[in-house]
Amino acid sequence: MMKVDGIYLLVFLYADPGSGMLIWQLITAAGLGLLFYSRTIVKKIRGILSPERKKNSSPTNE
């Protein structure tokens, strides 16, 4: 039920079988996208905080 201007209305929604597959595809794509994006962010943070990242500021002549 939905309330509009103090009046309750019955709302009927239609979903065909293709809509269910579209929703599953959307959920799966969003989950995988979030997974890959979070991996990239974690790698960047680890790279910044890693002690191996610190380099000598003066170049060495050989």
C-alpha positions as CSV (number, residue, x, y, z in Angstrom):
1,M,0.0,0.0,0.0
2,M,1.1,3.5,-0.7
3,K,-0.1,6.7,0.9
4,V,-0.8,9.7,-1.3
5,D,-2.4,12.8,0.2
6,G,-3.8,10.8,3.1
7,I,-5.3,8.2,0.8
8,Y,-4.0,4.7,0.8
9,L,-3.6,3.2,-2.7
10,L,-2.9,-0.4,-3.7
11,V,0.2,-0.5,-5.9
12,F,0.6,-3.5,-8.2
13,L,4.0,-4.2,-9.6
14,Y,4.7,-6.3,-12.7
15,A,7.9,-8.3,-13.1
16,D,8.5,-10.7,-15.9
17,P,11.1,-13.5,-15.8
18,G,13.6,-11.4,-17.6
19,S,13.5,-8.8,-14.9
20,G,14.7,-11.3,-12.3
21,M,17.7,-12.1,-14.5
22,L,18.4,-8.5,-15.0
23,I,18.4,-7.9,-11.3
24,W,20.8,-10.8,-10.7
25,Q,23.1,-9.5,-13.4
26,L,23.1,-6.1,-11.8
27,I,23.9,-7.5,-8.3
28,T,26.7,-9.7,-9.7
29,A,28.3,-6.9,-11.7
30,A,28.1,-4.5,-8.8
31,G,29.7,-7.1,-6.5
32,L,32.5,-7.9,-8.8
33,G,33.1,-4.3,-9.6
34,L,33.3,-3.5,-5.9
35,L,35.7,-6.4,-5.4
36,F,38.2,-5.3,-8.1
37,Y,37.9,-1.6,-7.1
38,S,38.6,-2.4,-3.4
39,R,41.6,-4.6,-4.4
40,T,43.1,-1.6,-6.2
41,I,42.6,0.7,-3.3
42,V,44.1,-1.7,-0.8
43,K,47.2,-2.2,-3.1
44,K,47.6,1.6,-3.3
45,I,47.4,2.0,0.4
46,R,49.9,-0.8,1.0
47,G,52.2,0.7,-1.5
48,I,52.1,4.1,0.3
49,L,52.6,2.6,3.8
50,S,55.2,0.0,2.7
51,P,58.7,0.6,4.1
52,E,60.3,-0.6,0.8
53,R,58.8,2.4,-0.9
54,K,61.2,4.8,0.8
55,K,64.0,5.6,-1.7
56,N,67.2,7.6,-1.3
57,S,66.6,11.2,-2.3
58,S,70.2,11.7,-3.5
59,P,71.2,9.8,-6.7
60,T,74.3,7.8,-6.6
61,N,77.0,8.2,-9.2
62,E,78.8,5.0,-10.2
